[in-house]
Amino acid sequence: MTWTEALVVGAVDLGESDRIMRLLTAERGRISAVARRVRSSGKRWAGVLDVGNHVRLRFGRSRGSLASISEAEAVAAPRRARSDLERVALLAYGCELCAGLAPEDHEASKLWRLLHTWIALLEGPKTPRSASRAALEAKALTFAGLAPRLVHCARCGDLARDPLVFDPDSGGVVHQHCGAGRSILAEHAAVLEGLRRTPLADTVELELPAEVRNALPDFAEYHLGRGLKSRGLVAELGL
Ligand SMILES: [Zn+2]
């Protein structure tokens, strides 16, 4: 069997010694596979399947509906994003967000590249902050086919002018008279739209106004139908 490249985005222990790995791949989106004896045999796979790693894998026989990983080697492993708390939080958040928005067993090359770029950014000299996080969110939503409407009212289609609200249910910003939601300034919606179109690497020096930091995570959680576990820590750290 051929090698599959993947980013490790999560893991859940299974039984005495196995672990179910959650992986993001370009060709098949989000997939799960069992790593057998990964906890008991220790050395063989030590550190290879850590969350955030870029790996190459081969799959062996399936166990029920789950493929099992027969071979794995690390292509790259985060270093700074394992030792610095802010980067640790942003790594977990990026993995959870991109994997959550990725389709299961279906092509997701743009989301794969986005997460790969995010992980590389977290190894850079400066810790990405709120504007980078918003750019990541806006791009991840866009690549998942859920681009938020930020320039025109999601209800009537006219140019978004104050007073505006942000309404995930409508698909983004709406005029106050067109719907209901949390207040947002047209100027701030325009900042989010700008970040959606800016390469991640160009966002590291930027900060996002505090009032608008929750709009896109709320939007993502609305579409995921659940909360993002790593969001709390990211918010606590002011990122
Ligand atoms: Zn409207």
JSON list of C-alpha atoms and ligand atoms in Angstrom, two decimals:
[
{"chain": "A", "resi": 1, "resn": "MET", "atom": "CA", "xyz": [0.00, 0.00, 0.00]},
{"chain": "A", "resi": 2, "resn": "THR", "atom": "CA", "xyz": [1.10, 3.54, -0.65]},
{"chain": "A", "resi": 3, "resn": "TRP", "atom": "CA", "xyz": [2.05, 6.11, 1.94]},
{"chain": "A", "resi": 4, "resn": "THR", "atom": "CA", "xyz": [-0.53, 8.68, 3.01]},
{"chain": "A", "resi": 5, "resn": "GLU", "atom": "CA", "xyz": [0.51, 12.10, 4.27]},
{"chain": "A", "resi": 6, "resn": "ALA", "atom": "CA", "xyz": [-1.47, 13.36, 7.20]},
{"chain": "A", "resi": 7, "resn": "LEU", "atom": "CA", "xyz": [-1.53, 15.90, 9.99]},
{"chain": "A", "resi": 8, "resn": "VAL", "atom": "CA", "xyz": [-2.31, 14.40, 13.38]},
{"chain": "A", "resi": 9, "resn": "VAL", "atom": "CA", "xyz": [-5.25, 16.36, 14.77]},
{"chain": "A", "resi": 10, "resn": "GLY", "atom": "CA", "xyz": [-6.39, 14.30, 17.75]},
{"chain": "A", "resi": 11, "resn": "ALA", "atom": "CA", "xyz": [-6.24, 11.00, 19.59]},
{"chain": "A", "resi": 12, "resn": "VAL", "atom": "CA", "xyz": [-8.51, 8.95, 21.82]},
{"chain": "A", "resi": 13, "resn": "ASP", "atom": "CA", "xyz": [-7.29, 5.98, 23.87]},
{"chain": "A", "resi": 14, "resn": "LEU", "atom": "CA", "xyz": [-8.84, 2.65, 22.99]},
{"chain": "A", "resi": 15, "resn": "GLY", "atom": "CA", "xyz": [-8.75, -0.35, 25.31]},
{"chain": "A", "resi": 16, "resn": "GLU", "atom": "CA", "xyz": [-5.53, -1.24, 27.15]},
{"chain": "A", "resi": 17, "resn": "SER", "atom": "CA", "xyz": [-2.90, -0.16, 24.70]},
{"chain": "A", "resi": 18, "resn": "ASP", "atom": "CA", "xyz": [-4.38, 1.10, 21.44]},
{"chain": "A", "resi": 19, "resn": "ARG", "atom": "CA", "xyz": [-5.24, 4.60, 20.35]},
{"chain": "A", "resi": 20, "resn": "ILE", "atom": "CA", "xyz": [-7.63, 5.93, 17.73]},
{"chain": "A", "resi": 21, "resn": "MET", "atom": "CA", "xyz": [-5.82, 8.62, 15.77]},
{"chain": "A", "resi": 22, "resn": "ARG", "atom": "CA", "xyz": [-7.70, 11.44, 14.14]},
{"chain": "A", "resi": 23, "resn": "LEU", "atom": "CA", "xyz": [-5.98, 12.59, 11.00]},
{"chain": "A", "resi": 24, "resn": "LEU", "atom": "CA", "xyz": [-6.42, 15.31, 8.41]},
{"chain": "A", "resi": 25, "resn": "THR", "atom": "CA", "xyz": [-5.39, 14.34, 4.89]},
{"chain": "A", "resi": 26, "resn": "ALA", "atom": "CA", "xyz": [-5.56, 16.24, 1.60]},
{"chain": "A", "resi": 27, "resn": "GLU", "atom": "CA", "xyz": [-7.11, 13.39, -0.37]},
{"chain": "A", "resi": 28, "resn": "ARG", "atom": "CA", "xyz": [-9.60, 12.03, 2.15]},
{"chain": "A", "resi": 29, "resn": "GLY", "atom": "CA", "xyz": [-10.26, 14.90, 4.54]},
{"chain": "A", "resi": 30, "resn": "ARG", "atom": "CA", "xyz": [-10.77, 13.79, 8.13]},
{"chain": "A", "resi": 31, "resn": "ILE", "atom": "CA", "xyz": [-10.16, 10.12, 8.81]},
{"chain": "A", "resi": 32, "resn": "SER", "atom": "CA", "xyz": [-9.66, 7.93, 11.87]},
{"chain": "A", "resi": 33, "resn": "ALA", "atom": "CA", "xyz": [-7.32, 4.96, 12.19]},
{"chain": "A", "resi": 34, "resn": "VAL", "atom": "CA", "xyz": [-6.21, 2.70, 15.01]},
{"chain": "A", "resi": 35, "resn": "ALA", "atom": "CA", "xyz": [-2.62, 2.71, 16.19]},
{"chain": "A", "resi": 36, "resn": "ARG", "atom": "CA", "xyz": [-2.19, -0.65, 17.90]},
{"chain": "A", "resi": 37, "resn": "ARG", "atom": "CA", "xyz": [-0.06, -1.09, 21.02]},
{"chain": "A", "resi": 38, "resn": "VAL", "atom": "CA", "xyz": [0.99, 2.51, 20.67]},
{"chain": "A", "resi": 39, "resn": "ARG", "atom": "CA", "xyz": [0.80, 2.94, 24.44]},
{"chain": "A", "resi": 40, "resn": "SER", "atom": "CA", "xyz": [2.31, -0.40, 25.51]},
{"chain": "A", "resi": 41, "resn": "SER", "atom": "CA", "xyz": [5.19, -0.86, 23.10]},
{"chain": "A", "resi": 42, "resn": "GLY", "atom": "CA", "xyz": [6.31, 2.69, 23.75]},
{"chain": "A", "resi": 43, "resn": "LYS", "atom": "CA", "xyz": [9.47, 3.05, 21.74]},
{"chain": "A", "resi": 44, "resn": "ARG", "atom": "CA", "xyz": [8.35, 2.05, 18.26]},
{"chain": "A", "resi": 45, "resn": "TRP", "atom": "CA", "xyz": [6.09, 5.01, 17.76]},
{"chain": "A", "resi": 46, "resn": "ALA", "atom": "CA", "xyz": [7.31, 7.31, 20.50]},
{"chain": "A", "resi": 47, "resn": "GLY", "atom": "CA", "xyz": [6.53, 10.88, 19.53]},
{"chain": "A", "resi": 48, "resn": "VAL", "atom": "CA", "xyz": [5.61, 10.02, 15.93]},
{"chain": "A", "resi": 49, "resn": "LEU", "atom": "CA", "xyz": [1.85, 10.33, 16.35]},
{"chain": "A", "resi": 50, "resn": "ASP", "atom": "CA", "xyz": [1.70, 13.42, 18.57]},
{"chain": "A", "resi": 51, "resn": "VAL", "atom": "CA", "xyz": [-0.99, 15.98, 17.77]},
{"chain": "A", "resi": 52, "resn": "GLY", "atom": "CA", "xyz": [0.32, 18.62, 15.36]},
{"chain": "A", "resi": 53, "resn": "ASN", "atom": "CA", "xyz": [2.81, 16.27, 13.69]},
{"chain": "A", "resi": 54, "resn": "HIS", "atom": "CA", "xyz": [3.06, 15.96, 9.92]},
{"chain": "A", "resi": 55, "resn": "VAL", "atom": "CA", "xyz": [3.36, 12.22, 9.30]},
{"chain": "A", "resi": 56, "resn": "ARG", "atom": "CA", "xyz": [3.51, 9.62, 6.56]},
{"chain": "A", "resi": 57, "resn": "LEU", "atom": "CA", "xyz": [1.46, 6.51, 7.21]},
{"chain": "A", "resi": 58, "resn": "ARG", "atom": "CA", "xyz": [0.69, 3.11, 5.79]},
{"chain": "A", "resi": 59, "resn": "PHE", "atom": "CA", "xyz": [-2.52, 1.36, 6.64]},
{"chain": "A", "resi": 60, "resn": "GLY", "atom": "CA", "xyz": [-2.87, -2.32, 7.35]},
{"chain": "A", "resi": 61, "resn": "ARG", "atom": "CA", "xyz": [-5.88, -4.51, 7.92]},
{"chain": "A", "resi": 62, "resn": "SER", "atom": "CA", "xyz": [-9.05, -2.86, 9.14]},
{"chain": "A", "resi": 63, "resn": "ARG", "atom": "CA", "xyz": [-10.55, -3.50, 12.51]},
{"chain": "A", "resi": 64, "resn": "GLY", "atom": "CA", "xyz": [-14.25, -3.30, 11.85]},
{"chain": "A", "resi": 65, "resn": "SER", "atom": "CA", "xyz": [-14.76, -0.05, 10.00]},
{"chain": "A", "resi": 66, "resn": "LEU", "atom": "CA", "xyz": [-11.49, 1.46, 11.22]},
{"chain": "A", "resi": 67, "resn": "ALA", "atom": "CA", "xyz": [-8.24, 1.07, 9.30]},
{"chain": "A", "resi": 68, "resn": "SER", "atom": "CA", "xyz": [-5.19, 0.32, 11.39]},
{"chain": "A", "resi": 69, "resn": "ILE", "atom": "CA", "xyz": [-1.88, 2.09, 11.02]},
{"chain": "A", "resi": 70, "resn": "SER", "atom": "CA", "xyz": [0.86, -0.39, 10.11]},
{"chain": "A", "resi": 71, "resn": "GLU", "atom": "CA", "xyz": [3.71, 2.07, 9.70]},
{"chain": "A", "resi": 72, "resn": "ALA", "atom": "CA", "xyz": [4.20, 5.70, 10.61]},
{"chain": "A", "resi": 73, "resn": "GLU", "atom": "CA", "xyz": [7.05, 8.16, 10.38]},
{"chain": "A", "resi": 74, "resn": "ALA", "atom": "CA", "xyz": [7.21, 11.83, 11.25]},
{"chain": "A", "resi": 75, "resn": "VAL", "atom": "CA", "xyz": [7.90, 14.29, 8.42]},
{"chain": "A", "resi": 76, "resn": "ALA", "atom": "CA", "xyz": [7.90, 17.27, 10.80]},
{"chain": "A", "resi": 77, "resn": "ALA", "atom": "CA", "xyz": [7.05, 17.82, 14.43]},
{"chain": "A", "resi": 78, "resn": "PRO", "atom": "CA", "xyz": [6.32, 21.17, 16.10]},
{"chain": "A", "resi": 79, "resn": "ARG", "atom": "CA", "xyz": [8.94, 22.32, 18.55]},
{"chain": "A", "resi": 80, "resn": "ARG", "atom": "CA", "xyz": [7.93, 25.79, 19.71]},
{"chain": "A", "resi": 81, "resn": "ALA", "atom": "CA", "xyz": [4.25, 24.82, 19.64]},
{"chain": "A", "resi": 82, "resn": "ARG", "atom": "CA", "xyz": [5.02, 22.13, 22.22]},
{"chain": "A", "resi": 83, "resn": "SER", "atom": "CA", "xyz": [6.91, 24.25, 24.71]},
{"chain": "A", "resi": 84, "resn": "ASP", "atom": "CA", "xyz": [5.25, 27.68, 24.71]},
{"chain": "A", "resi": 85, "resn": "LEU", "atom": "CA", "xyz": [1.75, 27.80, 26.24]},
{"chain": "A", "resi": 86, "resn": "GLU", "atom": "CA", "xyz": [0.32, 30.35, 23.81]},
{"chain": "A", "resi": 87, "resn": "ARG", "atom": "CA", "xyz": [1.52, 28.35, 20.83]},
{"chain": "A", "resi": 88, "resn": "VAL", "atom": "CA", "xyz": [0.35, 25.09, 22.40]},
{"chain": "A", "resi": 89, "resn": "ALA", "atom": "CA", "xyz": [-3.14, 26.59, 22.69]},
{"chain": "A", "resi": 90, "resn": "LEU", "atom": "CA", "xyz": [-3.09, 27.91, 19.12]},
{"chain": "A", "resi": 91, "resn": "LEU", "atom": "CA", "xyz": [-1.87, 24.57, 17.77]},
{"chain": "A", "resi": 92, "resn": "ALA", "atom": "CA", "xyz": [-4.70, 22.71, 19.51]},
{"chain": "A", "resi": 93, "resn": "TYR", "atom": "CA", "xyz": [-7.19, 25.30, 18.30]},
{"chain": "A", "resi": 94, "resn": "GLY", "atom": "CA", "xyz": [-6.03, 25.13, 14.68]},
{"chain": "A", "resi": 95, "resn": "CYS", "atom": "CA", "xyz": [-6.15, 21.32, 14.66]},
{"chain": "A", "resi": 96, "resn": "GLU", "atom": "CA", "xyz": [-9.62, 21.25, 16.21]},
{"chain": "A", "resi": 97, "resn": "LEU", "atom": "CA", "xyz": [-11.02, 23.94, 13.92]},
{"chain": "A", "resi": 98, "resn": "CYS", "atom": "CA", "xyz": [-9.62, 22.69, 10.59]},
{"chain": "A", "resi": 99, "resn": "ALA", "atom": "CA", "xyz": [-10.35, 19.03, 11.33]},
{"chain": "A", "resi": 100, "resn": "GLY", "atom": "CA", "xyz": [-13.82, 19.85, 12.60]},
{"chain": "A", "resi": 101, "resn": "LEU", "atom": "CA", "xyz": [-14.69, 21.75, 9.44]},
{"chain": "A", "resi": 102, "resn": "ALA", "atom": "CA", "xyz": [-13.13, 19.14, 7.12]},
{"chain": "A", "resi": 103, "resn": "PRO", "atom": "CA", "xyz": [-15.41, 16.61, 5.46]},
{"chain": "A", "resi": 104, "resn": "GLU", "atom": "CA", "xyz": [-15.04, 12.98, 6.48]},
{"chain": "A", "resi": 105, "resn": "ASP", "atom": "CA", "xyz": [-13.41, 10.74, 3.88]},
{"chain": "A", "resi": 106, "resn": "HIS", "atom": "CA", "xyz": [-13.62, 13.40, 1.17]},
{"chain": "A", "resi": 107, "resn": "GLU", "atom": "CA", "xyz": [-11.02, 15.63, -0.52]},
{"chain": "A", "resi": 108, "resn": "ALA", "atom": "CA", "xyz": [-9.92, 18.59, 1.65]},
{"chain": "A", "resi": 109, "resn": "SER", "atom": "CA", "xyz": [-6.64, 19.76, 0.17]},
{"chain": "A", "resi": 110, "resn": "LYS", "atom": "CA", "xyz": [-7.21, 23.47, 0.93]},
{"chain": "A", "resi": 111, "resn": "LEU", "atom": "CA", "xyz": [-7.98, 22.81, 4.60]},
{"chain": "A", "resi": 112, "resn": "TRP", "atom": "CA", "xyz": [-4.99, 20.49, 4.78]},
{"chain": "A", "resi": 113, "resn": "ARG", "atom": "CA", "xyz": [-2.70, 23.18, 3.37]},
{"chain": "A", "resi": 114, "resn": "LEU", "atom": "CA", "xyz": [-4.20, 25.80, 5.65]},
{"chain": "A", "resi": 115, "resn": "LEU", "atom": "CA", "xyz": [-3.51, 23.75, 8.78]},
{"chain": "A", "resi": 116, "resn": "HIS", "atom": "CA", "xyz": [-0.05, 22.88, 7.49]},
{"chain": "A", "resi": 117, "resn": "THR", "atom": "CA", "xyz": [0.65, 26.61, 7.01]},
{"chain": "A", "resi": 118, "resn": "TRP", "atom": "CA", "xyz": [-0.77, 27.43, 10.45]},
{"chain": "A", "resi": 119, "resn": "ILE", "atom": "CA", "xyz": [1.48, 24.87, 12.15]},
{"chain": "A", "resi": 120, "resn": "ALA", "atom": "CA", "xyz": [4.49, 26.27, 10.27]},
{"chain": "A", "resi": 121, "resn": "LEU", "atom": "CA", "xyz": [3.51, 29.79, 11.35]},
{"chain": "A", "resi": 122, "resn": "LEU", "atom": "CA", "xyz": [3.48, 28.66, 14.98]},
{"chain": "A", "resi": 123, "resn": "GLU", "atom": "CA", "xyz": [7.14, 27.70, 14.61]},
{"chain": "A", "resi": 124, "resn": "GLY", "atom": "CA", "xyz": [8.04, 31.22, 13.48]},
{"chain": "A", "resi": 125, "resn": "PRO", "atom": "CA", "xyz": [9.79, 33.91, 15.53]},
{"chain": "A", "resi": 126, "resn": "LYS", "atom": "CA", "xyz": [6.55, 35.70, 16.57]},
{"chain": "A", "resi": 127, "resn": "THR", "atom": "CA", "xyz": [3.49, 34.17, 18.16]},
{"chain": "A", "resi": 128, "resn": "PRO", "atom": "CA", "xyz": [0.47, 34.73, 15.91]},
{"chain": "A", "resi": 129, "resn": "ARG", "atom": "CA", "xyz": [-2.24, 36.67, 17.72]},
{"chain": "A", "resi": 130, "resn": "SER", "atom": "CA", "xyz": [-5.91, 37.52, 17.36]},
{"chain": "A", "resi": 131, "resn": "ALA", "atom": "CA", "xyz": [-5.80, 38.73, 13.75]},
{"chain": "A", "resi": 132, "resn": "SER", "atom": "CA", "xyz": [-3.99, 35.57, 12.64]},
{"chain": "A", "resi": 133, "resn": "ARG", "atom": "CA", "xyz": [-6.52, 33.45, 14.48]},
{"chain": "A", "resi": 134, "resn": "ALA", "atom": "CA", "xyz": [-9.38, 35.30, 12.74]},
{"chain": "A", "resi": 135, "resn": "ALA", "atom": "CA", "xyz": [-7.66, 34.87, 9.36]},
{"chain": "A", "resi": 136, "resn": "LEU", "atom": "CA", "xyz": [-7.35, 31.15, 10.08]},
{"chain": "A", "resi": 137, "resn": "GLU", "atom": "CA", "xyz": [-11.03, 30.95, 11.03]},
{"chain": "A", "resi": 138, "resn": "ALA", "atom": "CA", "xyz": [-12.22, 32.93, 7.99]},
{"chain": "A", "resi": 139, "resn": "LYS", "atom": "CA", "xyz": [-10.15, 30.81, 5.60]},
{"chain": "A", "resi": 140, "resn": "ALA", "atom": "CA", "xyz": [-11.12, 27.51, 7.25]},
{"chain": "A", "resi": 141, "resn": "LEU", "atom": "CA", "xyz": [-14.80, 28.43, 7.00]},
{"chain": "A", "resi": 142, "resn": "THR", "atom": "CA", "xyz": [-14.35, 29.49, 3.37]},
{"chain": "A", "resi": 143, "resn": "PHE", "atom": "CA", "xyz": [-12.53, 26.27, 2.41]},
{"chain": "A", "resi": 144, "resn": "ALA", "atom": "CA", "xyz": [-15.31, 24.31, 4.10]},
{"chain": "A", "resi": 145, "resn": "GLY", "atom": "CA", "xyz": [-17.84, 26.06, 1.86]},
{"chain": "A", "resi": 146, "resn": "LEU", "atom": "CA", "xyz": [-19.13, 28.21, 4.72]},
{"chain": "A", "resi": 147, "resn": "ALA", "atom": "CA", "xyz": [-17.66, 31.62, 3.86]},
{"chain": "A", "resi": 148, "resn": "PRO", "atom": "CA", "xyz": [-19.27, 34.19, 6.17]},
{"chain": "A", "resi": 149, "resn": "ARG", "atom": "CA", "xyz": [-20.98, 37.15, 4.46]},
{"chain": "A", "resi": 150, "resn": "LEU", "atom": "CA", "xyz": [-19.08, 40.22, 5.67]},
{"chain": "A", "resi": 151, "resn": "VAL", "atom": "CA", "xyz": [-19.49, 42.88, 2.97]},
{"chain": "A", "resi": 152, "resn": "HIS", "atom": "CA", "xyz": [-23.16, 42.53, 2.06]},
{"chain": "A", "resi": 153, "resn": "CYS", "atom": "CA", "xyz": [-26.16, 41.84, 4.25]},
{"chain": "A", "resi": 154, "resn": "ALA", "atom": "CA", "xyz": [-26.74, 38.07, 4.33]},
{"chain": "A", "resi": 155, "resn": "ARG", "atom": "CA", "xyz": [-30.49, 38.65, 4.25]},
{"chain": "A", "resi": 156, "resn": "CYS", "atom": "CA", "xyz": [-31.21, 41.43, 1.72]},
{"chain": "A", "resi": 157, "resn": "GLY", "atom": "CA", "xyz": [-27.89, 41.47, -0.18]},
{"chain": "A", "resi": 158, "resn": "ASP", "atom": "CA", "xyz": [-27.40, 45.25, 0.06]},
{"chain": "A", "resi": 159, "resn": "LEU", "atom": "CA", "xyz": [-24.09, 46.72, 1.14]},
{"chain": "A", "resi": 160, "resn": "ALA", "atom": "CA", "xyz": [-23.50, 46.17, 4.87]},
{"chain": "A", "resi": 161, "resn": "ARG", "atom": "CA", "xyz": [-23.87, 49.56, 6.61]},
{"chain": "A", "resi": 162, "resn": "ASP", "atom": "CA", "xyz": [-24.21, 50.30, 10.33]},
{"chain": "A", "resi": 163, "resn": "PRO", "atom": "CA", "xyz": [-26.16, 49.43, 12.36]},
{"chain": "A", "resi": 164, "resn": "LEU", "atom": "CA", "xyz": [-25.33, 45.77, 11.74]},
{"chain": "A", "resi": 165, "resn": "VAL", "atom": "CA", "xyz": [-25.57, 42.53, 13.66]},
{"chain": "A", "resi": 166, "resn": "PHE", "atom": "CA", "xyz": [-23.74, 39.25, 13.15]},
{"chain": "A", "resi": 167, "resn": "ASP", "atom": "CA", "xyz": [-26.07, 36.31, 12.78]},
{"chain": "A", "resi": 168, "resn": "PRO", "atom": "CA", "xyz": [-24.57, 32.84, 12.12]},
{"chain": "A", "resi": 169, "resn": "ASP", "atom": "CA", "xyz": [-28.00, 31.52, 11.25]},
{"chain": "A", "resi": 170, "resn": "SER", "atom": "CA", "xyz": [-28.31, 34.00, 8.36]},
{"chain": "A", "resi": 171, "resn": "GLY", "atom": "CA", "xyz": [-24.74, 33.42, 7.18]},
{"chain": "A", "resi": 172, "resn": "GLY", "atom": "CA", "xyz": [-22.90, 36.51, 8.44]},
{"chain": "A", "resi": 173, "resn": "VAL", "atom": "CA", "xyz": [-23.61, 40.21, 8.88]},
{"chain": "A", "resi": 174, "resn": "VAL", "atom": "CA", "xyz": [-27.17, 41.48, 8.49]},
{"chain": "A", "resi": 175, "resn": "HIS", "atom": "CA", "xyz": [-28.64, 44.96, 8.83]},
{"chain": "A", "resi": 176, "resn": "GLN", "atom": "CA", "xyz": [-30.19, 45.45, 12.23]},
{"chain": "A", "resi": 177, "resn": "HIS", "atom": "CA", "xyz": [-33.57, 45.88, 10.52]},
{"chain": "A", "resi": 178, "resn": "CYS", "atom": "CA", "xyz": [-33.08, 42.62, 8.55]},
{"chain": "A", "resi": 179, "resn": "GLY", "atom": "CA", "xyz": [-32.38, 40.27, 11.47]},
{"chain": "A", "resi": 180, "resn": "ALA", "atom": "CA", "xyz": [-31.10, 39.75, 14.99]},
{"chain": "A", "resi": 181, "resn": "GLY", "atom": "CA", "xyz": [-27.72, 38.93, 16.53]},
{"chain": "A", "resi": 182, "resn": "ARG", "atom": "CA", "xyz": [-24.70, 40.42, 18.24]},
{"chain": "A", "resi": 183, "resn": "SER", "atom": "CA", "xyz": [-23.85, 44.01, 17.21]},
{"chain": "A", "resi": 184, "resn": "ILE", "atom": "CA", "xyz": [-20.92, 44.43, 14.86]},
{"chain": "A", "resi": 185, "resn": "LEU", "atom": "CA", "xyz": [-19.51, 47.54, 13.20]},
{"chain": "A", "resi": 186, "resn": "ALA", "atom": "CA", "xyz": [-19.28, 47.55, 9.39]},
{"chain": "A", "resi": 187, "resn": "GLU", "atom": "CA", "xyz": [-15.67, 48.64, 9.82]},
{"chain": "A", "resi": 188, "resn": "HIS", "atom": "CA", "xyz": [-14.90, 45.50, 11.89]},
{"chain": "A", "resi": 189, "resn": "ALA", "atom": "CA", "xyz": [-16.70, 43.22, 9.44]},
{"chain": "A", "resi": 190, "resn": "ALA", "atom": "CA", "xyz": [-14.49, 44.74, 6.74]},
{"chain": "A", "resi": 191, "resn": "VAL", "atom": "CA", "xyz": [-11.40, 43.92, 8.81]},
{"chain": "A", "resi": 192, "resn": "LEU", "atom": "CA", "xyz": [-12.51, 40.25, 9.00]},
{"chain": "A", "resi": 193, "resn": "GLU", "atom": "CA", "xyz": [-13.13, 40.22, 5.25]},
{"chain": "A", "resi": 194, "resn": "GLY", "atom": "CA", "xyz": [-9.65, 41.66, 4.69]},
{"chain": "A", "resi": 195, "resn": "LEU", "atom": "CA", "xyz": [-8.10, 38.96, 6.90]},
{"chain": "A", "resi": 196, "resn": "ARG", "atom": "CA", "xyz": [-10.01, 36.28, 5.01]},
{"chain": "A", "resi": 197, "resn": "ARG", "atom": "CA", "xyz": [-8.11, 37.37, 1.91]},
{"chain": "A", "resi": 198, "resn": "THR", "atom": "CA", "xyz": [-4.70, 37.99, 3.50]},
{"chain": "A", "resi": 199, "resn": "PRO", "atom": "CA", "xyz": [-2.02, 35.27, 3.54]},
{"chain": "A", "resi": 200, "resn": "LEU", "atom": "CA", "xyz": [-1.61, 33.94, 7.10]},
{"chain": "A", "resi": 201, "resn": "ALA", "atom": "CA", "xyz": [2.06, 34.89, 7.17]},
{"chain": "A", "resi": 202, "resn": "ASP", "atom": "CA", "xyz": [1.13, 38.57, 6.63]},
{"chain": "A", "resi": 203, "resn": "THR", "atom": "CA", "xyz": [-1.20, 38.68, 9.66]},
{"chain": "A", "resi": 204, "resn": "VAL", "atom": "CA", "xyz": [1.23, 37.95, 12.48]},
{"chain": "A", "resi": 205, "resn": "GLU", "atom": "CA", "xyz": [1.85, 41.58, 13.43]},
{"chain": "A", "resi": 206, "resn": "LEU", "atom": "CA", "xyz": [-1.84, 42.50, 13.50]},
{"chain": "A", "resi": 207, "resn": "GLU", "atom": "CA", "xyz": [-4.34, 42.66, 16.37]},
{"chain": "A", "resi": 208, "resn": "LEU", "atom": "CA", "xyz": [-8.08, 42.34, 16.00]},
{"chain": "A", "resi": 209, "resn": "PRO", "atom": "CA", "xyz": [-10.44, 44.70, 17.88]},
{"chain": "A", "resi": 210, "resn": "ALA", "atom": "CA", "xyz": [-11.68, 42.89, 21.00]},
{"chain": "A", "resi": 211, "resn": "GLU", "atom": "CA", "xyz": [-15.37, 43.42, 20.09]},
{"chain": "A", "resi": 212, "resn": "VAL", "atom": "CA", "xyz": [-15.12, 41.27, 17.00]},
{"chain": "A", "resi": 213, "resn": "ARG", "atom": "CA", "xyz": [-13.01, 38.35, 18.24]},
{"chain": "A", "resi": 214, "resn": "ASN", "atom": "CA", "xyz": [-15.99, 36.10, 18.93]},
{"chain": "A", "resi": 215, "resn": "ALA", "atom": "CA", "xyz": [-17.84, 36.46, 15.64]},
{"chain": "A", "resi": 216, "resn": "LEU", "atom": "CA", "xyz": [-16.02, 33.81, 13.61]},
{"chain": "A", "resi": 217, "resn": "PRO", "atom": "CA", "xyz": [-15.56, 31.23, 16.41]},
{"chain": "A", "resi": 218, "resn": "ASP", "atom": "CA", "xyz": [-19.30, 31.60, 17.11]},
{"chain": "A", "resi": 219, "resn": "PHE", "atom": "CA", "xyz": [-19.96, 31.09, 13.42]},
{"chain": "A", "resi": 220, "resn": "ALA", "atom": "CA", "xyz": [-17.76, 27.96, 13.32]},
{"chain": "A", "resi": 221, "resn": "GLU", "atom": "CA", "xyz": [-19.39, 26.52, 16.45]},
{"chain": "A", "resi": 222, "resn": "TYR", "atom": "CA", "xyz": [-22.83, 27.20, 15.01]},
{"chain": "A", "resi": 223, "resn": "HIS", "atom": "CA", "xyz": [-21.97, 25.15, 11.91]},
{"chain": "A", "resi": 224, "resn": "LEU", "atom": "CA", "xyz": [-20.19, 22.42, 13.88]},
{"chain": "A", "resi": 225, "resn": "GLY", "atom": "CA", "xyz": [-23.19, 22.15, 16.18]},
{"chain": "A", "resi": 226, "resn": "ARG", "atom": "CA", "xyz": [-20.88, 22.05, 19.22]},
{"chain": "A", "resi": 227, "resn": "GLY", "atom": "CA", "xyz": [-18.32, 24.09, 21.10]},
{"chain": "A", "resi": 228, "resn": "LEU", "atom": "CA", "xyz": [-14.62, 24.12, 20.28]},
{"chain": "A", "resi": 229, "resn": "LYS", "atom": "CA", "xyz": [-12.85, 22.68, 23.35]},
{"chain": "A", "resi": 230, "resn": "SER", "atom": "CA", "xyz": [-9.64, 24.62, 22.85]},
{"chain": "A", "resi": 231, "resn": "ARG", "atom": "CA", "xyz": [-11.41, 27.97, 22.41]},
{"chain": "A", "resi": 232, "resn": "GLY", "atom": "CA", "xyz": [-11.56, 28.69, 26.13]},
{"chain": "A", "resi": 233, "resn": "LEU", "atom": "CA", "xyz": [-7.80, 28.56, 26.65]},
{"chain": "A", "resi": 234, "resn": "VAL", "atom": "CA", "xyz": [-7.15, 30.65, 23.54]},
{"chain": "A", "resi": 235, "resn": "ALA", "atom": "CA", "xyz": [-9.56, 33.30, 24.85]},
{"chain": "A", "resi": 236, "resn": "GLU", "atom": "CA", "xyz": [-8.09, 33.15, 28.37]},
{"chain": "A", "resi": 237, "resn": "LEU", "atom": "CA", "xyz": [-4.65, 33.85, 26.96]},
{"chain": "A", "resi": 238, "resn": "GLY", "atom": "CA", "xyz": [-6.02, 36.85, 25.02]},
{"chain": "A", "resi": 239, "resn": "LEU", "atom": "CA", "xyz": [-5.04, 35.36, 21.66]},
{"chain": "B", "resi": 1, "resn": "ZN", "atom": "ZN", "xyz": [-30.25, 43.74, 4.98]}
]
